GROMACS .gro file of C-alpha atoms in nm:
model
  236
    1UNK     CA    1  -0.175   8.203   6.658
    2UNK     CA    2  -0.246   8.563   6.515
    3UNK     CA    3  -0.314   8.484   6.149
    4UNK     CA    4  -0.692   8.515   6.128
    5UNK     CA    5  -0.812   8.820   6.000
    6UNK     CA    6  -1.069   8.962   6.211
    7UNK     CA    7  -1.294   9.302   6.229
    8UNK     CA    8  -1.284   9.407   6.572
    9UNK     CA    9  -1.603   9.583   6.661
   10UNK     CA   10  -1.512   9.884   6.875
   11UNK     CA   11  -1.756  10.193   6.896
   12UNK     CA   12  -1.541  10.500   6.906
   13UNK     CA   13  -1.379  10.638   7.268
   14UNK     CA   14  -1.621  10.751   7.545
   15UNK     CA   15  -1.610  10.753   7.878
   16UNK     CA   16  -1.681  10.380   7.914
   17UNK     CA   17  -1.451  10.297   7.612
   18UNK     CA   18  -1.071  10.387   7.586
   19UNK     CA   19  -0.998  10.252   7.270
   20UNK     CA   20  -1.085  10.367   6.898
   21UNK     CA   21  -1.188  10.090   6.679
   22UNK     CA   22  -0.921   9.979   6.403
   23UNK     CA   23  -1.137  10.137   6.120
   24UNK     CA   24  -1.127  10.463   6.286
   25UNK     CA   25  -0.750  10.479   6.423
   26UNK     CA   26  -0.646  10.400   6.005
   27UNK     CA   27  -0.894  10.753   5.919
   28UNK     CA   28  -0.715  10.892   6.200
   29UNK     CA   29  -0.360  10.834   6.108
   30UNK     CA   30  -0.409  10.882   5.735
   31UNK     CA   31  -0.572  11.224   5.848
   32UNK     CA   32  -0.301  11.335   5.996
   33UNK     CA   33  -0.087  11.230   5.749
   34UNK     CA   34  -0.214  11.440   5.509
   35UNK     CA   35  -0.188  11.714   5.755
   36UNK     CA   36   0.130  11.739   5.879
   37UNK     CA   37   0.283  11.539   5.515
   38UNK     CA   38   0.391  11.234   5.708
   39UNK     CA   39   0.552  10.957   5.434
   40UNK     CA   40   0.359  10.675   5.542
   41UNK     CA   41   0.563  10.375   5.439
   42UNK     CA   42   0.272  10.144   5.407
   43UNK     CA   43  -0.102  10.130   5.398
   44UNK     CA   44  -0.240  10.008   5.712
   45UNK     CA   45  -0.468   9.667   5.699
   46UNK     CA   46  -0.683   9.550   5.984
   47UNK     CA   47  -0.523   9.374   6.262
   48UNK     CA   48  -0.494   8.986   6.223
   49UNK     CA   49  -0.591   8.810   6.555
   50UNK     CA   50  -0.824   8.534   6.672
   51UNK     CA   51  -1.111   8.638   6.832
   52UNK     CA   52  -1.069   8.441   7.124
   53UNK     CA   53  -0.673   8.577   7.177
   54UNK     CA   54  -0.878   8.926   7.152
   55UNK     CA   55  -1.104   8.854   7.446
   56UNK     CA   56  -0.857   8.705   7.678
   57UNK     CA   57  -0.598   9.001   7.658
   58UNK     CA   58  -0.921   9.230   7.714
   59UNK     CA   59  -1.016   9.064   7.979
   60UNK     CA   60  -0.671   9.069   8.090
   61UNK     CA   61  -0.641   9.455   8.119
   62UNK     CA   62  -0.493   9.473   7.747
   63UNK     CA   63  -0.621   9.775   7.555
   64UNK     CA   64  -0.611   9.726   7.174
   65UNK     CA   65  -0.559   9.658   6.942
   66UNK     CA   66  -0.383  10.023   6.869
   67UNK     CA   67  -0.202  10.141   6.535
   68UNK     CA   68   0.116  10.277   6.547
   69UNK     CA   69   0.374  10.337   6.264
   70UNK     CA   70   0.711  10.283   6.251
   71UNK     CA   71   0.916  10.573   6.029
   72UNK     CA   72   1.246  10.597   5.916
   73UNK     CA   73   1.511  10.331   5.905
   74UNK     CA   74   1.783  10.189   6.164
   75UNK     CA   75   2.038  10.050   5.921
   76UNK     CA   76   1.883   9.696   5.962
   77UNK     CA   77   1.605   9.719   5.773
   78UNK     CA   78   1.337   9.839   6.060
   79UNK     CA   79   1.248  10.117   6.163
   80UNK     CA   80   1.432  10.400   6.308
   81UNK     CA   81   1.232  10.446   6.716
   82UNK     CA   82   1.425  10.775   6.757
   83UNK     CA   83   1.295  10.946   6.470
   84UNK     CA   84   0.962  10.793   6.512
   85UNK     CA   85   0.958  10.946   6.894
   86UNK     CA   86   1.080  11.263   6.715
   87UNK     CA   87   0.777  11.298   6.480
   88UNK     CA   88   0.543  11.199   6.727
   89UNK     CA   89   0.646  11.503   7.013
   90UNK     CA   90   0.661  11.736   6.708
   91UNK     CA   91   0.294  11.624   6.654
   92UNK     CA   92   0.227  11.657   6.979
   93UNK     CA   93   0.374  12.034   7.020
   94UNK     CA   94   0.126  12.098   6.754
   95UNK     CA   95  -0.170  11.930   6.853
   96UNK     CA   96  -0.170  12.027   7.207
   97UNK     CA   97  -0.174  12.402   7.397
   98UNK     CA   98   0.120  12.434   7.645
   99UNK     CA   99   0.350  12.129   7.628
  100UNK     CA  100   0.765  12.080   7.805
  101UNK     CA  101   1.035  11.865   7.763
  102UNK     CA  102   1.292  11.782   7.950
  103UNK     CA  103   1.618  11.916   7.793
  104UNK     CA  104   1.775  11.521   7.794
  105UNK     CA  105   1.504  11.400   7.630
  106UNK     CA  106   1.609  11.506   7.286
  107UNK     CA  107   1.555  11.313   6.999
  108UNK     CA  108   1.780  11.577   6.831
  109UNK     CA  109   2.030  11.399   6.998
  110UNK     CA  110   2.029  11.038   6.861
  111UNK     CA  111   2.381  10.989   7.011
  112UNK     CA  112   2.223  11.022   7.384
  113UNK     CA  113   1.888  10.867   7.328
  114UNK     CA  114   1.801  10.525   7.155
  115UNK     CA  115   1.576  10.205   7.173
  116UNK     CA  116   1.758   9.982   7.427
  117UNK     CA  117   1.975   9.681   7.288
  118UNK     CA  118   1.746   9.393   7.415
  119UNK     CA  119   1.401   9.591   7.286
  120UNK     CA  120   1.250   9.424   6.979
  121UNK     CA  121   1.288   9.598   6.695
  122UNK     CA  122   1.013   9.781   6.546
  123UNK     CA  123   0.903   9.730   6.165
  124UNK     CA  124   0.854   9.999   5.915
  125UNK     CA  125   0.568  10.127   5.842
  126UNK     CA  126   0.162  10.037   6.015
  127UNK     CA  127   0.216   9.757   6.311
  128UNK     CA  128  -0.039   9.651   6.584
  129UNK     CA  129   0.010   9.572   6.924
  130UNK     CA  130  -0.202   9.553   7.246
  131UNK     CA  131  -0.106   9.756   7.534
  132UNK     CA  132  -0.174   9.736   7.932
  133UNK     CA  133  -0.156  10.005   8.109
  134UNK     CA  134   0.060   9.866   8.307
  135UNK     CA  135  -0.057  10.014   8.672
  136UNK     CA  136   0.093   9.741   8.858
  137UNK     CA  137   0.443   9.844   8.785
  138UNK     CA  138   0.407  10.201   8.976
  139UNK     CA  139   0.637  10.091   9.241
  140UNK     CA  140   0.888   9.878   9.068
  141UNK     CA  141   1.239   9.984   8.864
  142UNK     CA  142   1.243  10.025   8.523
  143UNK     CA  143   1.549   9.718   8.511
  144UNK     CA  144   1.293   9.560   8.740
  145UNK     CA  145   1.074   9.580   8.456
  146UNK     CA  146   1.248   9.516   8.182
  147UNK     CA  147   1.388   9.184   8.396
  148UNK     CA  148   1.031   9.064   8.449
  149UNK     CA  149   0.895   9.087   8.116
  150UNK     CA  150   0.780   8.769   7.941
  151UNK     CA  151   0.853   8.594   7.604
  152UNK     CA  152   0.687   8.841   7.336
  153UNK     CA  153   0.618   9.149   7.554
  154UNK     CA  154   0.818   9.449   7.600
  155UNK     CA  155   0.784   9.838   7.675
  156UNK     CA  156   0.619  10.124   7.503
  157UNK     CA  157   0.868  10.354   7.287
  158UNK     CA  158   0.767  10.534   7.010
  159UNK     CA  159   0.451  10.434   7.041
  160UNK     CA  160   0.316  10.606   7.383
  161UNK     CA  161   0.421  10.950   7.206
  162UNK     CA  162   0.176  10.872   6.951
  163UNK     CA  163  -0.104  10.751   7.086
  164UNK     CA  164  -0.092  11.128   7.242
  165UNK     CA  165  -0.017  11.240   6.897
  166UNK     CA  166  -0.262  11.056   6.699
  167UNK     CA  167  -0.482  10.829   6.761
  168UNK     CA  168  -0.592  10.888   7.127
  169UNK     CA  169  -0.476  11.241   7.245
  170UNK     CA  170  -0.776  11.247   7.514
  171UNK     CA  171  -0.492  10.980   7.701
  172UNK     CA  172  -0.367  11.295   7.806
  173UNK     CA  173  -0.652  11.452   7.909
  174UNK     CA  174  -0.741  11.154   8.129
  175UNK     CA  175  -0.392  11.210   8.316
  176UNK     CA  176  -0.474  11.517   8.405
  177UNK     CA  177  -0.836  11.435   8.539
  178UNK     CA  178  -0.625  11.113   8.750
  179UNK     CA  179  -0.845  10.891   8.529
  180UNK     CA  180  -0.538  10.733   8.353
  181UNK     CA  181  -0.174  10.679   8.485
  182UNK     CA  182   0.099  10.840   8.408
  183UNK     CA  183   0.352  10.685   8.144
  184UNK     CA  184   0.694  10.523   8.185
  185UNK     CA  185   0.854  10.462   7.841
  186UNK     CA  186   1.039  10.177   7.915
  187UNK     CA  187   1.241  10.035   7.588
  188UNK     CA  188   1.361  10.393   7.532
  189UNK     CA  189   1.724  10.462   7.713
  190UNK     CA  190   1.804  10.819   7.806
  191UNK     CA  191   2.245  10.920   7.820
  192UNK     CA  192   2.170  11.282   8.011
  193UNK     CA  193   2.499  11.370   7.995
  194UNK     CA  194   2.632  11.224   7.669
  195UNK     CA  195   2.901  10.999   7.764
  196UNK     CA  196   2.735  10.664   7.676
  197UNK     CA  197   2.565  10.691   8.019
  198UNK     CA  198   2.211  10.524   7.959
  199UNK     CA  199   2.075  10.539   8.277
  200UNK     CA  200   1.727  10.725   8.250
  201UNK     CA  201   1.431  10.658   8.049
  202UNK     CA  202   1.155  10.916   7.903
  203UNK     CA  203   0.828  11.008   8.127
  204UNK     CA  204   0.507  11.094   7.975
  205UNK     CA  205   0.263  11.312   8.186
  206UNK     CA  206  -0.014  11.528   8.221
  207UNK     CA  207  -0.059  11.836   8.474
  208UNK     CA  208  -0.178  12.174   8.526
  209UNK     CA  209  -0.261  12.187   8.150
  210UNK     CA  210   0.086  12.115   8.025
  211UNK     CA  211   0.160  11.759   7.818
  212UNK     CA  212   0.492  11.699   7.897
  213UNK     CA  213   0.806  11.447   7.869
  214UNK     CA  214   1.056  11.431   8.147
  215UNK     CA  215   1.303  11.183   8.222
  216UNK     CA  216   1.358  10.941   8.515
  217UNK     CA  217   1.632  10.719   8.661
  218UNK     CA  218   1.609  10.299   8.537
  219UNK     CA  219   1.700  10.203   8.889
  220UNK     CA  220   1.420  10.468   9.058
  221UNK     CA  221   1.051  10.397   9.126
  222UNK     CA  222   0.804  10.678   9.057
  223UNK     CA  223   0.460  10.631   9.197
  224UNK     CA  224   0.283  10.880   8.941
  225UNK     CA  225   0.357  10.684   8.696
  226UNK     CA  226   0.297  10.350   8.540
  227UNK     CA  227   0.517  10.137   8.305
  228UNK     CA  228   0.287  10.016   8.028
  229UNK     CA  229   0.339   9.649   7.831
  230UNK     CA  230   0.332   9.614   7.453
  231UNK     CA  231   0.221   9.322   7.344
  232UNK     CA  232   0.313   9.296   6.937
  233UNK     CA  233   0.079   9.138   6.696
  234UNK     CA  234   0.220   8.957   6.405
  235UNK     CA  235   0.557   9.191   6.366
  236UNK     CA  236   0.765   9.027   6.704
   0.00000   0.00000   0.00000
């Protein structure tokens, strides 16, 4: 269904327009690449999508399609989500004025955090997916979540640190203002006190001028935030 290569005509973010177009999230990532001396394992291409799938997921709430990049490697042959989550907070330390973490929410400690077993698992190097915010979910579980999801979707891992890394930092801006939710990061599971206890998941937020990544309980519901969909294009 997703094998016709289109151009997606975006303009660049405004206030009307959340998403950069695919031309300008590749200059975006290969800028920052170059920065920070990221080894991108690929070159990224346009996405491949019909334009008629593209118009139904917008008008379904999707945004997209985004870039993301998938670094490292699990042992499998895909990509390794810890270290990619690692990269991306480092990124964002960098990019952005005051940030916290959460002292379980340590990549450092790949032990205690991981992608959960039933997430799909991510490909090296440039993917595409389309993401909803994912509003709905403010008031429901993360296992309530993860239970509902359909064939081909899942949660946002790796890839909700760096769209506030990379290719859409002003996310985090919009948080603060209350003009954009909160973020749940669903298909990542958080051990907080090492003993093979995964029963939290990471928390991205804005407030009071500090980006920050805290941690909350799978069977909790936390009105701030939302728990945002991924929907994978060609790599799930």
């Amino acid at each position: 269904m997703l094998e016709i290569l289109t151009k997606l005509r975006r303009k660049s973010w405004n206030e009307n327009n959340l998403v950069l177009s695919p031309g300008d999230q590749i200059k975006v990532w290969q800028k920052t690449a170059r920065r920070v001396k990221w080894p991108l394992l690929t070159q990224a291409q346009q996405p491949q999508i019909l334009q008629d799938d593209a118009v139904t997921l917008e008008k379904q709430g999707w945004l997209g399609p985004l870039l993301f990049h998938g670094f490292g490697d699990d042992g499998r042959g895909n990509s390794d989500q810890v270290h990619s989550g690692d990269l991306a907070w480092r990124r964002i330390k960098g990019r952005h004025r005051k940030t916290w973490r959460c002292e379980y929410a340590d990549f450092n400690r790949p032990d205690d955090m991981r992608l959960r077993p039933e997430a799909p698992r991510r490909p090296k190097g440039f993917y595409w997916a389309y993401m909803h915010p994912g509003e709905e979910f403010k008031n429901t579980t993360i296992i309530q979540f993860r239970k509902a999801l359909s064939q081909g979707v899942t949660g946002l891992a790796a890839e909700g640190l760096q769209l506030l890394a990379v290719t859409h930092p002003h996310l985090a801006d919009l948080m603060e203002q209350e003009k954009y939710p909160f973020m749940a990061l669903a298909d990542y599971d958080v051990a907080p006190h090492g003993f093979n206890d995964f029963f939290e998941s990471p928390q991205l937020f804005k407030s009071r001028g500090v980006v920050g990544m805290g941690v909350g309980n799978v069977d909790g519901t936390y009105p701030r935030f939302a728990i945002p969909r991924l929907f994978p294009i060609g790599w799930c």
